[in-house]
Coordinates of C-alpha atoms and ligand atoms in Angstrom, one line a residue:
X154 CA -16.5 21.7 -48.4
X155 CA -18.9 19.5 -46.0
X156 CA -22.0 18.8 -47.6
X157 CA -24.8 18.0 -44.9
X158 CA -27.9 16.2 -46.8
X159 CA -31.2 16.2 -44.4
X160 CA -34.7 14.9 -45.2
X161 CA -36.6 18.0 -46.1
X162 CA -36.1 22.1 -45.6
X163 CA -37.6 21.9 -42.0
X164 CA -34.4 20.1 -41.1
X165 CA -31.9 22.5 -43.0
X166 CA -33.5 24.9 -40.6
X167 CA -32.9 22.9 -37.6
X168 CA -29.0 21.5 -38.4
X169 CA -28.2 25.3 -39.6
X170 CA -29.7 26.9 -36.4
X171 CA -27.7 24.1 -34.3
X172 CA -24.2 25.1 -35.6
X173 CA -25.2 29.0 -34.9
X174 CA -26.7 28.1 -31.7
X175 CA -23.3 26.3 -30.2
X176 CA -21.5 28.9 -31.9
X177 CA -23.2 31.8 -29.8
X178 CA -23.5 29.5 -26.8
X179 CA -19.5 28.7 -26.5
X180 CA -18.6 32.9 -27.7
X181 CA -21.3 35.1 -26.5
X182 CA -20.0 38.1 -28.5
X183 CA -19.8 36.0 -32.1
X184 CA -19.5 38.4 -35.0
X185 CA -22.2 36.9 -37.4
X186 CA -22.6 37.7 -41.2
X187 CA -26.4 37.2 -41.8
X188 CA -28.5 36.9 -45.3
X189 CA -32.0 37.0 -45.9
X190 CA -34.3 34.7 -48.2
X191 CA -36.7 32.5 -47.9
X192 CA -34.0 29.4 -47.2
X193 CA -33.1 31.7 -44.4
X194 CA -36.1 32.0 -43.0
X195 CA -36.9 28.7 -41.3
X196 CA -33.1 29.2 -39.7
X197 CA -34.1 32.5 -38.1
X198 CA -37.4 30.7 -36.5
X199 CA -35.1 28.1 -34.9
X200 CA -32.9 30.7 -33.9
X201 CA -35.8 33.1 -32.1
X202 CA -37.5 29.9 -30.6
X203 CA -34.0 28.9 -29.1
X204 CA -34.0 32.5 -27.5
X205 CA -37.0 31.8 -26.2
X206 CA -37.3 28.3 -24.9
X207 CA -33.5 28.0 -23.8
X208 CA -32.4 32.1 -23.3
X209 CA -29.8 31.6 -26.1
X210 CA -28.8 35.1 -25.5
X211 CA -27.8 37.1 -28.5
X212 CA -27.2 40.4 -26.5
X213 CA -23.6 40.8 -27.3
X214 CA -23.7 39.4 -30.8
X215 CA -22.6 41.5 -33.2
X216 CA -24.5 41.1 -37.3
X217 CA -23.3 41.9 -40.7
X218 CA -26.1 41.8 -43.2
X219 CA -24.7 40.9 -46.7
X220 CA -26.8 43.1 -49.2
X221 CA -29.4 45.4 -49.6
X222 CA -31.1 47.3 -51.9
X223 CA -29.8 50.6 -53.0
X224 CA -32.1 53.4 -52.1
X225 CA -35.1 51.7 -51.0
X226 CA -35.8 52.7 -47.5
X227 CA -35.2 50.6 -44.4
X228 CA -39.1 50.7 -43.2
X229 CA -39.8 48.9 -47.0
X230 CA -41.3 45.7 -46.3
X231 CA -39.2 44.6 -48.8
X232 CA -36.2 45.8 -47.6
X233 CA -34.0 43.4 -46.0
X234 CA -33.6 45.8 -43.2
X235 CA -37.7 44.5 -42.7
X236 CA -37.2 41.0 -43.1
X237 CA -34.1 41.0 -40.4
X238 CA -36.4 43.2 -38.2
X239 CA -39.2 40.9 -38.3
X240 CA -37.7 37.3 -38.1
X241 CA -34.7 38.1 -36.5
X242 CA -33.1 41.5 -35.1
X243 CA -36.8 42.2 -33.5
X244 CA -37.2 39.1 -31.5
X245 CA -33.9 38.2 -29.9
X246 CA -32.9 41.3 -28.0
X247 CA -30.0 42.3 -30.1
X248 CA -28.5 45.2 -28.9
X249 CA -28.6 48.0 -31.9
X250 CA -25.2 49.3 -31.7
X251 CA -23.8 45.9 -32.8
X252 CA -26.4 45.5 -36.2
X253 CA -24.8 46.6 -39.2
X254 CA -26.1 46.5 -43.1
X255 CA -24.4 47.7 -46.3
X256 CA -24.8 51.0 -46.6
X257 CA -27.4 52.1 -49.5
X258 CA -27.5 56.1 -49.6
X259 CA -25.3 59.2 -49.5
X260 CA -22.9 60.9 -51.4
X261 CA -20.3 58.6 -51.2
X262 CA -21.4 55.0 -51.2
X263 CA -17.8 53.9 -52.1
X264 CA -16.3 55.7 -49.2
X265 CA -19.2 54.1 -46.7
X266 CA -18.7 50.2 -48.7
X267 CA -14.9 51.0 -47.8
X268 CA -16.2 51.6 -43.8
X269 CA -18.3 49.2 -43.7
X270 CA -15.1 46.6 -44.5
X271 CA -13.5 48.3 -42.0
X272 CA -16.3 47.9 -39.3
X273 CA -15.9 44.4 -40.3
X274 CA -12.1 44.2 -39.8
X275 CA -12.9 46.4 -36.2
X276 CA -15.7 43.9 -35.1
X277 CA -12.8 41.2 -35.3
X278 CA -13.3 39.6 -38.4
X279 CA -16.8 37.7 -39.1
X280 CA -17.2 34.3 -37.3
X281 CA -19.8 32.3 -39.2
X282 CA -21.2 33.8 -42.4
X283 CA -24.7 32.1 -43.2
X284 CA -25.4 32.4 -46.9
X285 CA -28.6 31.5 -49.0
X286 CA -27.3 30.6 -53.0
X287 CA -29.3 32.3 -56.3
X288 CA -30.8 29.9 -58.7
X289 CA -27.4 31.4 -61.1
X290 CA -25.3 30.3 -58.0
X291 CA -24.9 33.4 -57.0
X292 CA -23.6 34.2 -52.9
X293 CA -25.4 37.5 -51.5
X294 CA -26.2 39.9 -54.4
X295 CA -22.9 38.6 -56.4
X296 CA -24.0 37.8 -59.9
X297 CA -22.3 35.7 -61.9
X298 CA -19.1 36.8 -63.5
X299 CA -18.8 38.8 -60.3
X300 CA -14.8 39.2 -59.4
X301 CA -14.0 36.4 -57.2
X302 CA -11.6 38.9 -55.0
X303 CA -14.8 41.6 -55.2
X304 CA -15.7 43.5 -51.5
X305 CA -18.4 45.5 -50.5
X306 CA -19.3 47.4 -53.4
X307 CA -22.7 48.6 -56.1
X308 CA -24.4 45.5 -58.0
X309 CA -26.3 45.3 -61.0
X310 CA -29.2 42.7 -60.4
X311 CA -29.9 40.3 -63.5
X312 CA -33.5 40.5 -64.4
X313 CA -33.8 36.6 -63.1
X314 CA -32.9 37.9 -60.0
X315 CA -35.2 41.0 -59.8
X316 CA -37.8 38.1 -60.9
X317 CA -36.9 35.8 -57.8
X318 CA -37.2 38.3 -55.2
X319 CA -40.3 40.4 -56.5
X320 CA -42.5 39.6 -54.3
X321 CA -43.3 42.6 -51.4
X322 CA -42.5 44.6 -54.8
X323 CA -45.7 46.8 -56.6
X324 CA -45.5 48.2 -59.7
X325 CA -41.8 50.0 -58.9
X326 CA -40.6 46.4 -59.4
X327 CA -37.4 45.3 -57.9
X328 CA -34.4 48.1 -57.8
X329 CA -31.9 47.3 -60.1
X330 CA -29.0 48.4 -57.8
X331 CA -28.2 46.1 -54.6
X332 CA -25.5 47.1 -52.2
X333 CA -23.4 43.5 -51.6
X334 CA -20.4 42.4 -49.4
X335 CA -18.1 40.8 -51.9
X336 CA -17.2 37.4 -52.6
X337 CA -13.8 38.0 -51.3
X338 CA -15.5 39.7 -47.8
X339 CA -17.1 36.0 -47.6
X340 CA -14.4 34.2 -48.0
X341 CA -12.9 35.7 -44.7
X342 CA -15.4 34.9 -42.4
X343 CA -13.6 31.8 -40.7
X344 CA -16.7 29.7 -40.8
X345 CA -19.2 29.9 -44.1
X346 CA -22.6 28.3 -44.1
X347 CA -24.7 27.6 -46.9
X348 CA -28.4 26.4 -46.6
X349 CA -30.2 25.5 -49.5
X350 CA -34.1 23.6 -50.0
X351 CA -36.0 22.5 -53.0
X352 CA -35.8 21.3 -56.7
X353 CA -35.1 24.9 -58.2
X354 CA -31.7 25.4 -56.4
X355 CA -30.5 21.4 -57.4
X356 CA -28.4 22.7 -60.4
X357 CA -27.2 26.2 -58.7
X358 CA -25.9 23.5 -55.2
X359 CA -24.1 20.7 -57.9
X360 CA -22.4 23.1 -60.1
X361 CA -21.5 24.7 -56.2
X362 CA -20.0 22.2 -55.1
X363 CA -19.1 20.1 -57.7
X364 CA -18.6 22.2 -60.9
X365 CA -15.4 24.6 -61.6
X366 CA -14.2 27.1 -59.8
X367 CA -16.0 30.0 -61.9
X368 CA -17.3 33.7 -61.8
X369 CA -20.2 32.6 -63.4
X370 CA -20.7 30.7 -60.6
X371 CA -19.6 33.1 -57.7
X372 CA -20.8 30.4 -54.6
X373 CA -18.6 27.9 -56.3
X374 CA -16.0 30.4 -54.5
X375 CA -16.6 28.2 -51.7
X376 CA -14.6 25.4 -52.7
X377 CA -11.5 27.6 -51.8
X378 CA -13.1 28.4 -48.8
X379 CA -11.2 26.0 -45.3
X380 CA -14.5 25.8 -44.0
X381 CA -17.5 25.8 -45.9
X382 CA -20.4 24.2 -44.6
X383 CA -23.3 23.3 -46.7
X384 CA -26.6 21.9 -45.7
X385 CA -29.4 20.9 -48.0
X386 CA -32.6 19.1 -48.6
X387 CA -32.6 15.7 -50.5
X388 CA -34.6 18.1 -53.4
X389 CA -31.3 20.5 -53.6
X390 CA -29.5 17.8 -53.2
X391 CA -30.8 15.6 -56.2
X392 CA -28.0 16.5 -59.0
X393 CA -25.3 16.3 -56.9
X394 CA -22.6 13.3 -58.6
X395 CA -21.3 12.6 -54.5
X396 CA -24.6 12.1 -53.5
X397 CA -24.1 8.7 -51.7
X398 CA -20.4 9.8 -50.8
X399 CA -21.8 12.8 -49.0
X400 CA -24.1 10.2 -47.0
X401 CA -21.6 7.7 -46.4
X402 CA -19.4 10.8 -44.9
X403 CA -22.1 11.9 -42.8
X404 CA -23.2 8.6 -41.1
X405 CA -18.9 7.9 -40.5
X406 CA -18.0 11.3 -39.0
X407 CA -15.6 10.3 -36.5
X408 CA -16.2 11.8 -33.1
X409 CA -13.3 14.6 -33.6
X410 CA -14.6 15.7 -36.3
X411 CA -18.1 16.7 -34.6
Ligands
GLP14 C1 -31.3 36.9 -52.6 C2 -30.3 37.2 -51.5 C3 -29.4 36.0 -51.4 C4 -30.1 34.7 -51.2 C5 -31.0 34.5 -52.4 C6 -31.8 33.2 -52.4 O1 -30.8 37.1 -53.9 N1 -29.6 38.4 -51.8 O2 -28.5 36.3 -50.3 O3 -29.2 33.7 -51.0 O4 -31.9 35.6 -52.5 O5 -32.9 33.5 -51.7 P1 -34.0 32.4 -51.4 O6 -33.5 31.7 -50.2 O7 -35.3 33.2 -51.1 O8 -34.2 31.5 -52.5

């Protein structure tokens, strides 16, 4: 796992929109798996302003959104379908046919979590996977004690997590179902990357990177992943036992390596 330590979140949002940026500038038709969340967010801005300053065109991208909630409509503004929409899909001239989420209605949600693998495995397999982390560690809507070897399938939130993301929620509250690519649908994308800012994700990014490999922390995953990525803020950064090692990494990466 490479840890990337930067001043402050504004420059997790800069070093993460870099890597996607070179990525969709050297492969025009990239397969990206995208999250949402506020650590997210401030990649997505970088993103859209490289569309616009320097045409980064996204036009023959194709996205895999990790999770969403399970019968909550897409024109919710709390939907993640409306957060991609509005920081993202919305303002980069994506073209439609190549947008994908998890699907969160029907008859059989099993059947359409199995297509929706599928569509993965069609697309070519996902390139880069950005990923936000849950103060529990967890990767997408996978709670802890999630199966390590889980695909796209029905979550049950933990009432921490319907906490964290209630906002955009009124008095319905947070759904307590999520739809959720698994941890073992992250683990194939060939490239993961992991952003993470401020003081309340510091234990959730050491026990990541640096704890055991456990359900009960499902991003910890990552340390079995060949290319895993992370980037984060001296504040996420604070309780990590490597810190200085991380650095010292960092400020020797030989030119190959780059
Ligand atoms: C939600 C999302 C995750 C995201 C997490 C952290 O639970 N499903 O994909 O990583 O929130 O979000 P934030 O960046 O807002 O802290």
């Amino acid at each position: 796992m490479e840890v990337i330590i930067v001043p402050a979140a504004q420059d997790v949002g800069i070093a993460a929109a870099g890597i996607l940026s070179r990525l969709v500038a050297g492969k025009p038709g990239a397969v990206l798996g995208l999250a949402t969340g506020a650590s997210v967010e401030r990649v997505y801005a970088k993103l859209v302003l490289a569309h616009q300053a320097h045409a980064l065109d996204f036009s023959r991208v194709t996205t895999f959104n990790l999770d969403e909630y399970v019968g909550l409509s897409p024109s919710h503004p709390a939907s993640f379908h409306a957060f991609m929409e509005e920081r993202f899909l919305g303002r980069v001239q994506i073209d439609r046919r190549r947008v994908h989420f998890p699907p969160t209605d029907g008859d059989d949600l099993a059947g359409a979590c199995e297509k929706f693998e599928r569509d993965i495995r069609a697309a070519g397999g996902i390139d880069l996977q950005l990923l936000g982390i849950g103060r529990d560690g967890h990767l997408g809507f996978n709670e802890p004690t999630s199966s390590l070897a889980s695909r796209t399938r029905i979550k049950t939130l933990t009432s921490a997590t319907r906490d964290a993301n209630r906002a955009g929620f009124g008095e319905e509250g947070v759904p307590l179902h999520v739809v959720t690519m698994g941890i073992g649908t992250i683990l194939e994308a060939r490239h993961c990357l992991l952003v993470a800012d401020g003081t309340a994700k510091a234990d959730a990014v050491a026990r990541m990177v640096e704890g055991p490999l456990t359900a009960m922390v499902p991003a910890s995953a990552l340390q079995m992943h060949p290319h895993a990525t992370v980037i984060v803020d001296d504040a996420a950064a604070a309780k990590l036992s490597l810190l200085e090692y991380y650095r010292e990494v960092q400020r020797n990466k030989p030119d190959w390596q780059r």
